[in-house]
Coordinates of C-alpha atoms in Angstrom, one line a residue:
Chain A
X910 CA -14.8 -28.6 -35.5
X911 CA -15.5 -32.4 -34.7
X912 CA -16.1 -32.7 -31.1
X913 CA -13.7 -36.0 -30.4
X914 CA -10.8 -33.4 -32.7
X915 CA -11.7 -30.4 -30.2
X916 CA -11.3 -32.7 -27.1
X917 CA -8.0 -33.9 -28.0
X918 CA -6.7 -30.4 -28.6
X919 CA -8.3 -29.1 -25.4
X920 CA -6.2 -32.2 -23.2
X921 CA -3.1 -31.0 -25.2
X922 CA -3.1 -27.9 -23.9
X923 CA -4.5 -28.5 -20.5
X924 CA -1.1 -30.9 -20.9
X925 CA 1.0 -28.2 -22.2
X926 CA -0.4 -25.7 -19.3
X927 CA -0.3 -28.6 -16.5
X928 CA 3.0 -30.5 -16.6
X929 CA 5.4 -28.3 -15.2
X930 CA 3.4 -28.1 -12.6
X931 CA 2.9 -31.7 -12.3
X932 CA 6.7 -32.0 -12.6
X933 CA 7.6 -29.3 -10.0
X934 CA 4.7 -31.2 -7.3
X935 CA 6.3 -34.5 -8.0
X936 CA 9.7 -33.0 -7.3
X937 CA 8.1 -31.5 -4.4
X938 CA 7.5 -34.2 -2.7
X939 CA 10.9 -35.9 -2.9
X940 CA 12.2 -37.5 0.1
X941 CA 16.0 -36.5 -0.3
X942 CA 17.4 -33.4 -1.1
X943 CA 17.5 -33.9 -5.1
X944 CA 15.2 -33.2 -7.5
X945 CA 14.4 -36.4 -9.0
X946 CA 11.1 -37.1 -11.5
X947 CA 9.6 -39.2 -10.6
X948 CA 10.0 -38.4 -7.1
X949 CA 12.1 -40.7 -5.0
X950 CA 10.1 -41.4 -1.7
X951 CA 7.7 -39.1 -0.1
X952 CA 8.3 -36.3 2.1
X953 CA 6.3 -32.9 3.3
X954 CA 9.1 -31.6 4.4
X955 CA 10.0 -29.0 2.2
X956 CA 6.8 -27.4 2.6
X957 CA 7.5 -27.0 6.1
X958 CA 11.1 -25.4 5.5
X959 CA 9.2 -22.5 3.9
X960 CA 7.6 -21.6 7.3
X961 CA 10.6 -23.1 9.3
X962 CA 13.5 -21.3 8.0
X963 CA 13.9 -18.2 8.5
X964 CA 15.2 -17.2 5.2
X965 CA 12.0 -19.1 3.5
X966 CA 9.7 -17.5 6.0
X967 CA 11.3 -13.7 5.9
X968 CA 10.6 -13.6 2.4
X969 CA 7.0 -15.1 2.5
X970 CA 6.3 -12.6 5.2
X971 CA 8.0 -10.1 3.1
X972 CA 5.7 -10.5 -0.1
X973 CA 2.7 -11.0 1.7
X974 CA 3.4 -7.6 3.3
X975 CA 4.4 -6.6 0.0
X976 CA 0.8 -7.9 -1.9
X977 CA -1.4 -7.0 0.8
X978 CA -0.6 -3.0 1.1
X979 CA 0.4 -2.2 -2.7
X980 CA -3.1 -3.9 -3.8
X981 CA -4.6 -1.9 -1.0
X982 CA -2.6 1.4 -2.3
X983 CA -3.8 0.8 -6.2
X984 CA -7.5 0.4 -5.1
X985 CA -7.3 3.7 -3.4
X986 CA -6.0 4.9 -6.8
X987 CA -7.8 3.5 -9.1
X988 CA -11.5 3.8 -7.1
X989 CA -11.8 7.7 -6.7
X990 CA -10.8 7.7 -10.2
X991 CA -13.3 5.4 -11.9
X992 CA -15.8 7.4 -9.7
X993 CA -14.8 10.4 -11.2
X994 CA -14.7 9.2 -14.7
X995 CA -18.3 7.8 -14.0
X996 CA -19.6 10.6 -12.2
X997 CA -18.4 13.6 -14.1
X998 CA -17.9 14.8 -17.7
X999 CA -14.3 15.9 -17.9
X1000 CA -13.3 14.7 -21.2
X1001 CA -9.1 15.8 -20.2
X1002 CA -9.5 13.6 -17.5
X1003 CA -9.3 10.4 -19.5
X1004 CA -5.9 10.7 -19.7
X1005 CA -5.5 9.8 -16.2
X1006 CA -7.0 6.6 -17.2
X1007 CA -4.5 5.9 -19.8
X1008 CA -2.1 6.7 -17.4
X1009 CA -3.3 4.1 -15.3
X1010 CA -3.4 1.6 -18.1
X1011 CA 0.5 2.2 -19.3
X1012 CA 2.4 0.6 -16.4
X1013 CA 0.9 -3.0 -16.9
X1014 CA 1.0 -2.1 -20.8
X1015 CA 4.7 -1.5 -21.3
X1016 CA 7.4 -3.8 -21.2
X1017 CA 7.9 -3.8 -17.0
X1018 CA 11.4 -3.6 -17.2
X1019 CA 10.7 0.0 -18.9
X1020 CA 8.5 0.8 -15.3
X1021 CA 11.0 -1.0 -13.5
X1022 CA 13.7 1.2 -14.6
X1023 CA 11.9 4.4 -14.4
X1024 CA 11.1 4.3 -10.7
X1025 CA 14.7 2.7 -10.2
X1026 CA 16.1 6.2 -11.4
X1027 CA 13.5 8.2 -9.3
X1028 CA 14.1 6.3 -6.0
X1029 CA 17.8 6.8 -6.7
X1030 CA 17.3 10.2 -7.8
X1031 CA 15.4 11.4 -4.8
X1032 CA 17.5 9.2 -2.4
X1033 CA 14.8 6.9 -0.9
X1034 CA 16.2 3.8 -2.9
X1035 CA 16.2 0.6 -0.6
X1036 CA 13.4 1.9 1.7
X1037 CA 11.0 -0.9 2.0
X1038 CA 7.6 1.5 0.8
X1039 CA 9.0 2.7 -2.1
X1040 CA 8.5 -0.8 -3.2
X1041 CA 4.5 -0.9 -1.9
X1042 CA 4.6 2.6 -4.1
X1043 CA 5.9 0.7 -7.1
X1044 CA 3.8 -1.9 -7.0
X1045 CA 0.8 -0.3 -6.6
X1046 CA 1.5 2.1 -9.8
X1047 CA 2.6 -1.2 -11.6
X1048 CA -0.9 -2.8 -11.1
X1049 CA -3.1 0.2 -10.4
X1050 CA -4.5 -0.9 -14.1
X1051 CA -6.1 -4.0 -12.7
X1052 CA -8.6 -2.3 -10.2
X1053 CA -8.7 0.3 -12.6
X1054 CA -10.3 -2.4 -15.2
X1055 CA -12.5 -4.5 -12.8
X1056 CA -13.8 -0.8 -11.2
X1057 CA -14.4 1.1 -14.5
X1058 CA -16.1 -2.3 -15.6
X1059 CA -18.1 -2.3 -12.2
X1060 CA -19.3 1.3 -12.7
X1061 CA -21.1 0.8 -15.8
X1062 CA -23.0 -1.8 -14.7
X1063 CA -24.8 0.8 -11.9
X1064 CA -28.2 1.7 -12.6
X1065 CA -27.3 5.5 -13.1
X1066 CA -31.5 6.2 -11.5
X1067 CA -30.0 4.8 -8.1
X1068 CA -28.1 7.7 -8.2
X1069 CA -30.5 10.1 -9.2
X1070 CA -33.0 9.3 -7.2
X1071 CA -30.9 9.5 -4.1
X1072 CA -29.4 12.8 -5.4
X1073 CA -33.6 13.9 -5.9
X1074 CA -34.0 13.5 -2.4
X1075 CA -30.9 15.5 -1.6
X1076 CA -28.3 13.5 -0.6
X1077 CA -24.9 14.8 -1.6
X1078 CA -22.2 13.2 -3.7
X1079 CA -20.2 11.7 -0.5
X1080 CA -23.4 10.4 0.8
X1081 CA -24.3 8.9 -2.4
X1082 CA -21.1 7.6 -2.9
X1083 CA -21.2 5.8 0.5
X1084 CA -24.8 4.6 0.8
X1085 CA -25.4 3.8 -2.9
X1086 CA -22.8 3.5 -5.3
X1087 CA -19.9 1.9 -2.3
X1088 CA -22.1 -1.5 -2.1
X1089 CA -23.1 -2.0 -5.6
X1090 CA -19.3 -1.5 -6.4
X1091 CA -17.9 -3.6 -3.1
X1092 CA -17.4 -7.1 -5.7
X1093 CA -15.5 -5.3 -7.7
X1094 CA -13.3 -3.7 -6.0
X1095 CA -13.1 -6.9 -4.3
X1096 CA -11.5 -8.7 -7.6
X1097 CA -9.7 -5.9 -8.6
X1098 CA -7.9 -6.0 -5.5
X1099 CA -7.4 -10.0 -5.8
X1100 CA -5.4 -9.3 -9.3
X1101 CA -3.2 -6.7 -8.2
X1102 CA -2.8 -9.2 -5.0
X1103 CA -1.8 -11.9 -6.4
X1104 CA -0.1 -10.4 -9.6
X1105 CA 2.0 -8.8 -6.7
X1106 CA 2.8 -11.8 -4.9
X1107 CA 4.4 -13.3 -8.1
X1108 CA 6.5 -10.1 -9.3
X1109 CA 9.6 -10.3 -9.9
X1110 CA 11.5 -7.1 -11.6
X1111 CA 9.7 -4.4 -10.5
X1112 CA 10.6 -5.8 -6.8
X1113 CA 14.4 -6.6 -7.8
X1114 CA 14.7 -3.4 -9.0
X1115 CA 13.7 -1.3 -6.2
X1116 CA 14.2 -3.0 -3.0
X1117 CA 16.2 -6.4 -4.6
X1118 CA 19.1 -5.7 -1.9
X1119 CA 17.6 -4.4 0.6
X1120 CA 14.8 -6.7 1.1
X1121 CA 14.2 -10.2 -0.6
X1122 CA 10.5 -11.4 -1.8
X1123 CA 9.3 -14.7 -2.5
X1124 CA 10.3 -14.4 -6.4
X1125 CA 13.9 -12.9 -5.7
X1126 CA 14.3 -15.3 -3.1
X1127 CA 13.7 -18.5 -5.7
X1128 CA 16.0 -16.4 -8.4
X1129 CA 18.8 -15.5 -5.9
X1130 CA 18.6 -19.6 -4.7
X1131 CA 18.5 -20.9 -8.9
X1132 CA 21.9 -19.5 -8.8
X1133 CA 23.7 -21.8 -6.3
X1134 CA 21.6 -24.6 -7.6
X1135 CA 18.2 -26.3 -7.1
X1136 CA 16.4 -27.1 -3.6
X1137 CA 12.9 -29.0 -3.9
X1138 CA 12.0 -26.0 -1.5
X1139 CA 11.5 -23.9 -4.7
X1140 CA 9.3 -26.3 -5.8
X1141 CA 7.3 -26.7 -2.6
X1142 CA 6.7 -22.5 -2.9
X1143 CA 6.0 -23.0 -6.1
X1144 CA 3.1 -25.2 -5.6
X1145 CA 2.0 -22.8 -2.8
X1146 CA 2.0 -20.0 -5.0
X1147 CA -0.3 -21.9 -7.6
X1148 CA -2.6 -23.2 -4.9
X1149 CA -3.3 -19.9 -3.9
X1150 CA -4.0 -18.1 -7.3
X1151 CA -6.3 -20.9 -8.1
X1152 CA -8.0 -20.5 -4.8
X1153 CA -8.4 -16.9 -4.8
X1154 CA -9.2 -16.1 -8.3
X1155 CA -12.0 -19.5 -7.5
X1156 CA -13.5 -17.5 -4.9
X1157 CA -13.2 -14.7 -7.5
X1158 CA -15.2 -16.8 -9.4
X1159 CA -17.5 -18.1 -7.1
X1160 CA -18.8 -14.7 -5.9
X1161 CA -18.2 -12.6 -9.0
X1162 CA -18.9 -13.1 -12.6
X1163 CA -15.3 -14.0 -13.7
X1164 CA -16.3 -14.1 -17.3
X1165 CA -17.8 -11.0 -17.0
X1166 CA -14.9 -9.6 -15.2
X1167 CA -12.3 -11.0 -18.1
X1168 CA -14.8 -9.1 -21.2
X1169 CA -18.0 -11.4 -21.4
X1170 CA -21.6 -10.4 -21.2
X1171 CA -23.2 -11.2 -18.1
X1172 CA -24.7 -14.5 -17.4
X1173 CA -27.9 -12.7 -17.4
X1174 CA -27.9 -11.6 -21.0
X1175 CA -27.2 -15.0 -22.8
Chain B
X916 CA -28.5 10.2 -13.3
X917 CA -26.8 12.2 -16.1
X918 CA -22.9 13.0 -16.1
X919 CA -22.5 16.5 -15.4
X920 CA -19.0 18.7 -16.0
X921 CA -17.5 19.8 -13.1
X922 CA -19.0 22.9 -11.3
X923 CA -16.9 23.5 -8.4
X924 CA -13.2 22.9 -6.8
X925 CA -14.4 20.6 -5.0
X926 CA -16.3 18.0 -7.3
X927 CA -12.2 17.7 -8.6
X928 CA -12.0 16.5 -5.2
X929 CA -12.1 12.3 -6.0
X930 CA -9.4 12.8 -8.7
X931 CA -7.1 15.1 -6.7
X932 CA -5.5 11.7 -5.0
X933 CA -5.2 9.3 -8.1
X934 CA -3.8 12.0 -10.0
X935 CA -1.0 12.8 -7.9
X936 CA -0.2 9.5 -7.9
X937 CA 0.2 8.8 -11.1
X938 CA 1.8 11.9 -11.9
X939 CA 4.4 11.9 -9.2
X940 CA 5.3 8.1 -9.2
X941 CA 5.1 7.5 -13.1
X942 CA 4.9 10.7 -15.1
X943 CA 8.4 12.3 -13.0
X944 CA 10.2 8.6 -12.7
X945 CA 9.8 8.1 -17.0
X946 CA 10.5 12.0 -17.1
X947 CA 13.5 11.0 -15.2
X948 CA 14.7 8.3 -17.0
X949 CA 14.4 9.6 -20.5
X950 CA 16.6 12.7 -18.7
X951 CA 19.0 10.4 -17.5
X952 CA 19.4 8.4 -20.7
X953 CA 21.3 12.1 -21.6
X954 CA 23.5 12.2 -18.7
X955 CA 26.8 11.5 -18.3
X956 CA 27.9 8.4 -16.1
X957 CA 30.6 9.0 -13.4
X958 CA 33.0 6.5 -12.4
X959 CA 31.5 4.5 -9.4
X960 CA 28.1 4.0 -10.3
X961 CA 27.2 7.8 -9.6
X962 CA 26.2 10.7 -13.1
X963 CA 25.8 14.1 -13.8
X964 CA 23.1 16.0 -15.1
X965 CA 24.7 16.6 -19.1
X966 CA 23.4 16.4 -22.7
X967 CA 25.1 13.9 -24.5
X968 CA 24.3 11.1 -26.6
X969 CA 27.0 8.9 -26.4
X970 CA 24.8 6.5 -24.1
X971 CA 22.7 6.2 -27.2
X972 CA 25.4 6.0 -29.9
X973 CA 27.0 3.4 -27.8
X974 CA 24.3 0.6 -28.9
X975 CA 24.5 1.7 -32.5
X976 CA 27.3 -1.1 -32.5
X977 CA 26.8 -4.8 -34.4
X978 CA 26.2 -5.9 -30.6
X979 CA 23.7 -4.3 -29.7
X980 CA 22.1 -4.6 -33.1
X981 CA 22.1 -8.0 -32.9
X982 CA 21.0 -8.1 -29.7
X983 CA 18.1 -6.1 -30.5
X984 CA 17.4 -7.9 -33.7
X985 CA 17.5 -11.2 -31.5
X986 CA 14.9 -9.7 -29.3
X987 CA 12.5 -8.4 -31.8
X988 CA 12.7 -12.2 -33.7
X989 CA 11.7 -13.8 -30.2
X990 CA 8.8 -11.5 -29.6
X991 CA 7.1 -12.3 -32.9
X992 CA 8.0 -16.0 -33.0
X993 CA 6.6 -15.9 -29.3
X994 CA 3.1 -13.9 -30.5
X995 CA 2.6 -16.2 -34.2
X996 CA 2.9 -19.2 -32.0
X997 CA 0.7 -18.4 -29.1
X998 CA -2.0 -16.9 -31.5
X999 CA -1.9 -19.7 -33.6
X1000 CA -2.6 -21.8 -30.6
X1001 CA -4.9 -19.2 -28.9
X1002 CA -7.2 -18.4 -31.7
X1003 CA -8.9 -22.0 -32.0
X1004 CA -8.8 -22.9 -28.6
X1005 CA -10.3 -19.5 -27.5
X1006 CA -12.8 -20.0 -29.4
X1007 CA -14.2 -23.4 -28.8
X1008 CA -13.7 -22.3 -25.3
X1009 CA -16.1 -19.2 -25.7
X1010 CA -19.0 -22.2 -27.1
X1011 CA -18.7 -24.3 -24.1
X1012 CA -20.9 -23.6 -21.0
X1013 CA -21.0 -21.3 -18.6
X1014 CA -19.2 -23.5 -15.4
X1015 CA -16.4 -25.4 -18.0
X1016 CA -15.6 -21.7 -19.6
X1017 CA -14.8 -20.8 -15.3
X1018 CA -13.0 -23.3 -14.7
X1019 CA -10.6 -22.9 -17.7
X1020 CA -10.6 -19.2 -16.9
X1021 CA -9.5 -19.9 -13.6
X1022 CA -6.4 -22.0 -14.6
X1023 CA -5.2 -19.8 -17.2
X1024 CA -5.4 -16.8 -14.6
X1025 CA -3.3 -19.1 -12.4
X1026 CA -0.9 -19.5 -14.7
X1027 CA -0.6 -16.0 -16.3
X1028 CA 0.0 -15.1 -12.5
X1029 CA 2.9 -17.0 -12.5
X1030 CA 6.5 -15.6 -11.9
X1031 CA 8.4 -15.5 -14.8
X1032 CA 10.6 -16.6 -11.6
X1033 CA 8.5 -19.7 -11.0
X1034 CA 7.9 -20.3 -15.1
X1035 CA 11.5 -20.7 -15.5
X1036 CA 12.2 -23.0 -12.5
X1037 CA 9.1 -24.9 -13.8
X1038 CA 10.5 -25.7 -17.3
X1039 CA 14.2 -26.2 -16.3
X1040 CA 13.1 -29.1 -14.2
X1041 CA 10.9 -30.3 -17.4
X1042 CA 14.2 -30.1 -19.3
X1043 CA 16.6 -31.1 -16.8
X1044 CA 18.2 -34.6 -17.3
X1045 CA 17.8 -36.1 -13.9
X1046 CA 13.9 -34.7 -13.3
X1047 CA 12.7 -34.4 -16.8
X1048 CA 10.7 -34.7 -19.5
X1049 CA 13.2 -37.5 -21.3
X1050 CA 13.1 -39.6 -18.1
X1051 CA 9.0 -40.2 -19.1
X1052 CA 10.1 -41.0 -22.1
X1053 CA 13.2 -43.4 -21.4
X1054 CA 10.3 -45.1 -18.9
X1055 CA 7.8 -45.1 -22.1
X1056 CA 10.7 -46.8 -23.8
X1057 CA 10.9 -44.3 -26.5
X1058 CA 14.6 -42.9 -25.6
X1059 CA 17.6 -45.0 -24.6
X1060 CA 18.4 -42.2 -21.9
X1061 CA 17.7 -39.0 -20.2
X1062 CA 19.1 -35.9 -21.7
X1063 CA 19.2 -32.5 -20.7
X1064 CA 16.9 -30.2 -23.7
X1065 CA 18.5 -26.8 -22.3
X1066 CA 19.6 -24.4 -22.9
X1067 CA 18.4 -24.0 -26.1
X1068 CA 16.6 -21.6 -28.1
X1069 CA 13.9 -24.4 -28.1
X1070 CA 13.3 -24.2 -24.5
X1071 CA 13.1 -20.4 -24.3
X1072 CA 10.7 -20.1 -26.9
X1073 CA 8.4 -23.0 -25.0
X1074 CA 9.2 -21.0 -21.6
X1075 CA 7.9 -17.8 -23.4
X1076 CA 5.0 -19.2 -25.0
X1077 CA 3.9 -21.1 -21.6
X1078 CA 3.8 -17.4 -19.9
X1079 CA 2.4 -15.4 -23.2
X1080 CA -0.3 -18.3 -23.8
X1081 CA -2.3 -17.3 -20.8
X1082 CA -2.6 -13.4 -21.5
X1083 CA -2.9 -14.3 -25.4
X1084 CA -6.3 -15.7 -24.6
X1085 CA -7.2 -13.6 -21.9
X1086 CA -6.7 -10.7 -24.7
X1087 CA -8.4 -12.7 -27.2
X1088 CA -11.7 -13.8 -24.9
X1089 CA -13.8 -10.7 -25.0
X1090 CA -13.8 -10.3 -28.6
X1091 CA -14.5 -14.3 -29.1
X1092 CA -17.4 -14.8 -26.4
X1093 CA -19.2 -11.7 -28.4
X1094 CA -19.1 -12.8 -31.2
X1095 CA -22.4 -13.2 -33.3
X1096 CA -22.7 -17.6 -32.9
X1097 CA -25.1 -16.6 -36.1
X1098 CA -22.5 -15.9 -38.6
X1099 CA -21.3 -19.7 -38.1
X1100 CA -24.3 -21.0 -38.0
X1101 CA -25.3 -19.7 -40.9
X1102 CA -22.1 -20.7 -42.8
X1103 CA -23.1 -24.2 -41.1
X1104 CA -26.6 -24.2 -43.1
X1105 CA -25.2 -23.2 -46.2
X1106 CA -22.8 -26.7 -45.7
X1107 CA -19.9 -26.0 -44.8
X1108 CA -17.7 -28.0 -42.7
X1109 CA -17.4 -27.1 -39.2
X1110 CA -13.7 -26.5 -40.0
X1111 CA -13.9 -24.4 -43.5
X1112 CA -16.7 -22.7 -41.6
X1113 CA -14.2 -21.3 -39.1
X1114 CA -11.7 -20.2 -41.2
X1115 CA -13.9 -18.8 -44.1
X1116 CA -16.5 -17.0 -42.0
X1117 CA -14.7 -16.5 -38.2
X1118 CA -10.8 -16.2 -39.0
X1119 CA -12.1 -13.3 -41.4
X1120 CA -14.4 -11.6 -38.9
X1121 CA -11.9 -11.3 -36.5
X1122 CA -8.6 -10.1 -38.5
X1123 CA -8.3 -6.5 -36.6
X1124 CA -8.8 -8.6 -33.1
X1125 CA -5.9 -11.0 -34.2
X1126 CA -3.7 -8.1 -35.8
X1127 CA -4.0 -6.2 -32.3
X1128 CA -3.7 -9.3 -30.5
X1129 CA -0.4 -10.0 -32.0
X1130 CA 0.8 -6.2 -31.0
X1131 CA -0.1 -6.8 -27.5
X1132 CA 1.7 -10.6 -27.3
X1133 CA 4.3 -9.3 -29.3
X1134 CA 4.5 -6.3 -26.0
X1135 CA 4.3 -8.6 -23.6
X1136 CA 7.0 -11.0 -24.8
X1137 CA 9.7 -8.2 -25.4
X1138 CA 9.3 -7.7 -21.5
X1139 CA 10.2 -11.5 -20.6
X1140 CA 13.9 -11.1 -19.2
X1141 CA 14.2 -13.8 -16.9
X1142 CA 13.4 -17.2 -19.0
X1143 CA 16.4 -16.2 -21.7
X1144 CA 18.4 -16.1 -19.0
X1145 CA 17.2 -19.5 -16.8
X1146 CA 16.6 -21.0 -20.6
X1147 CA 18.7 -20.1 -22.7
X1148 CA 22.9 -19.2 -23.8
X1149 CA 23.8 -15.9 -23.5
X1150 CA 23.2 -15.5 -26.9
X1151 CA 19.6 -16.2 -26.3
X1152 CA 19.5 -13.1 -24.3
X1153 CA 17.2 -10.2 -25.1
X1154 CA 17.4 -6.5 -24.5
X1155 CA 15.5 -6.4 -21.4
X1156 CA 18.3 -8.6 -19.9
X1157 CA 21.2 -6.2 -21.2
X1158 CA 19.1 -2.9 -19.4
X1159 CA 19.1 -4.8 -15.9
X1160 CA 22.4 -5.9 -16.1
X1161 CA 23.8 -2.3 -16.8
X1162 CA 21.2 -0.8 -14.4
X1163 CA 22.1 -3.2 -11.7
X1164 CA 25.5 -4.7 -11.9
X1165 CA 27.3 -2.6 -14.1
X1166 CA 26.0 0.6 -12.5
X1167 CA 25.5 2.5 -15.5
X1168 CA 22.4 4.0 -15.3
X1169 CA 22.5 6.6 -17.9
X1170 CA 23.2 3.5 -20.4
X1171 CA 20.4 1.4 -19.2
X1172 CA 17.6 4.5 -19.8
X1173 CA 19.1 4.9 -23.3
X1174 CA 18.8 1.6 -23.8
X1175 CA 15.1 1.6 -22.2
X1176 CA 14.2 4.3 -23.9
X1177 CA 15.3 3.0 -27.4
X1178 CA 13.1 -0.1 -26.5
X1179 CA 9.6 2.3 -25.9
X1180 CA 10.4 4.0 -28.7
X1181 CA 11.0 0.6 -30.7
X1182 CA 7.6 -0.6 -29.2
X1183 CA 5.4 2.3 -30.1
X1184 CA 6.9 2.5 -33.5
X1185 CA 6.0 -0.9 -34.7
X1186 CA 2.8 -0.8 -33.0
X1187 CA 2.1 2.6 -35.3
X1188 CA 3.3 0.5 -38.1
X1189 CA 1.0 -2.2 -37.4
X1190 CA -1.8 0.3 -36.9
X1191 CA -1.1 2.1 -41.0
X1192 CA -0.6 -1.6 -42.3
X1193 CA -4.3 -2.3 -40.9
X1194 CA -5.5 0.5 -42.1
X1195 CA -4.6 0.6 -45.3
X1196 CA -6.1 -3.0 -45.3
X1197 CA -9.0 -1.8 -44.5
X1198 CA -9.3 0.9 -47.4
X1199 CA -8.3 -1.7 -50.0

């Protein structure tokens, strides 16, 4: 393809992908409590409702708690099991990684209602953990990737060697494998982090009325009309994917991490 | 170091965790809910364990037919349009350098990352009269005034492909960036054009990657069940809306797992169709 043809359909979508978010920022920014485009004065207020009220901040607090202990919860899932997968021949076992996998893979609402039948079922629906359990199941895939990804790239004659000199498996785990792995589980922890932070049904349908998250706070606010406080969040919430899954980037191989070869083999 | 079977109890000991996990807080809540699709719903929200089926005769009706037809035409408008899109720009994206490929990567992660919430929000302010779109356009000159584009079919389908276009090249990216650069080259010597080059030689190449890629967009966009509703009429709405309003504000569970259950089994079964079709292409 003609390099001048390919630029042009490159800026389209970078358009296509861009302008609600140049939209929402404009709106953002508004002076008066309308959402007008192009924005009428300029104000930063509304990003300082979200800390200021209380409703705004309750719910930030509440999905940051919610992101940063279910991301935590799938890495402890998903590492000891890509260790296991790497470390031992158990050919049965590989159905615990498909089990990992099917959460992310099916439609959420499927998920969604599945645990919202077993929380109700065994009477701990509206607790706040059940939703840190949800969410870690619901994303356990992506440490799952990154760290079954991560494992194959270890020099299996680390481990040998170490085992030769008669360290066991814990202390090869910790002293060999642990730090060659740390990046990875580093990422895989961002994605289920920030997936988590954005999650909307899973969420609703666990703890939606006991407890209200970033997402089901925007929905529940849609209803009675717009506020350019959803659009200040909204900005937030871009801002910080692109900055963590930069850093990602910037201390990781993303492209490796999303299926490419290393930079090292091109 | 080679992989070794298990000797003793205790090299189980790593999986004992994840495994209990999985099985207690996935296996047992879809166990659950495909055993709840059978019972029978109590006034008041509440049900009884029972065997019946009348949860999943219920949707046998021109409604729900519709309904589901509605949300199976969505999906695969959603997936030909996004692949479409996705193949070419993939990959020209998988030829560029290292540092532009990153920073690409990095928006489209952004944006996959997105709330259907947020996505919704986003594109009803595009298509609202007094903060969208058509007022860049009335500025431009090109419309006498704003107008509201929603809710529309139109705008669902944009809202869906906006959220699907991100995982659609995601999924598509690994297969693209591997991809022997000598096959077009050599297409490139023979004389063709850079064009007939990619869809004689590349589009061919990668026909199982698209098929499966189509599966999985096609998965991903019967899940969307907020941006029908922000978007679109209620005729617009799919089946994923109709299971979270019966879970949630009708409080009739046993209804909603038939209903979810139906739209697994749906799922799988034209992803096994898919699967025979490519197949049998291949024997041919």
């Amino acid at each position: 393809m003609t390099s001048a043809l390919s630029k042009i359909y490159f800026f389209l979508i970078g358009l296509f992908l861009a302008l609600p978010m140049i939209v929402v920022a404009g709106v953002s920014v508004n002076e008066k409590q309308t959402l007008a485009f192009p924005p009428k004065g300029f104000s930063l207020s509304w990003y300082g409702e979200i800390f200021l009220n209380p409703e705004w901040r309750n719910a930030l607090l509440a999905s940051l708690t919610l992101a940063i202990l279910s991301a935590a919860l799938a890495v402890a899932i998903a590492l000891p099991l890509a260790w296991f997968l790497w470390r031992r021949i158990a050919p049965w076992a590989n159905i615990f990684q498909l089990l990992g996998v099917a959460p992310f893979t099916l439609p959420p609402v499927i998920t969604a209602l599945g645990l919202l039948t077993f929380w109700a079922t065994t009477g701990f629906y509206g607790q706040p953990w059940t939703a840190v359990v949800s969410h870690a199941i619901f994303f356990v895939t992506l440490p799952l990737v990154t760290l079954s990804l991560g494992f194959t790239a270890i020099d299996r004659s680390l481990v040998e060697a170490a085992a030769t000199m008669g360290a066991d498996d814990r202390t090869i785990f910790r002293t060999v494998v642990l730090p060659l792995i740390l990046p990875y589980i580093v990422s895989g922890y961002a994605f289920a982090f920030v997936l988590s932070l954005n999650e909307y049904i899973v969420a609703y349908m666990t703890i939606g009325f006991t407890m209200e998250t970033l997402p089901i706070k925007i929905f529940n606010a849609l209803r009675y009309g717009y506020t350019p406080t959803m659009a200040s969040v909204t900005i937030l919430f871009v801002v910080t994917a692109a900055v963590i899954f930069s850093l990602v980037a910037r201390f990781g191989d993303l492209p490796k991490l999303l299926g490419a070869m290393s930079s090292d083999d091109k | 170091m080679r992989r070794e079977a298990p000797q003793r109890l205790a090299d189980y000991g790593p999986l004992f965790f994840p495994a209990m996990m999985l099985i207690v807080f996935f296996v047992v809540p879809f166990a659950t809910m495909i055993a709840v699709s059978f019972f029978q719903r109590q006034q008041g929200g509440f049900y009884v364990p029972a065997f019946e089926l009348s949860n999943y005769q219920r949707f046998l009706s021109l409604f729900f037919a519709n309904v589901l037809g509605f949300s199976l035409m969505l999906a695969i408008a959603v997936a030909i349009c996004c692949v479409v899109l996705a193949v070419p720009f993939t990959y020209l994206l998988t030829r560029m350098a290292r540092k532009v490929q990153i920073v690409w990567l990095v928006a489209l992660l952004s944006v996959l990352s997105l709330s259907e919430v947020i996505i919704g929000f986003a594109w009803s302010t595009l298509f609202s009269r007094t903060a969208g779109i058509t007022n860049l356009l009335v500025m431009a000159g090109l419309m006498s005034e704003a107008t509201a584009l929603l809710p529309s079919f139109g705008a669902v389908l944009t809202g869906m492909v906006y959220q699907a276009f991100p995982y659609t090249v995601l999924v598509l990216y690994p297969a693209l960036v591997r991809l022997d650069p000598t096959l077009t080259e050599a297409a490139r010597t023979l004389g063709a054009s850079p064009l007939k080059a990619f869809f004689t030689v590349v589009v061919p190449a990668l026909r199982n990657t698209i098929t499966a890629t189509l599966i999985m967009v096609f998965i991903f966009a019967l899940g969307s069940y907020l941006l029908p509703q922000i978007l679109g009429r209620p005729q617009h709405w799919t089946l994923s809306v109709l299971i979270t309003d019966q879970a949630i504000y009708q409080s009739n569970m046993p209804f909603a797992a038939a209903m979810a259950v139906f739209l697994v089994l749906v799922t799988l079964g034209l992803v096994a169709l898919t699967v025979i079709a490519g197949r049998k292409g291949e024997a041919a």
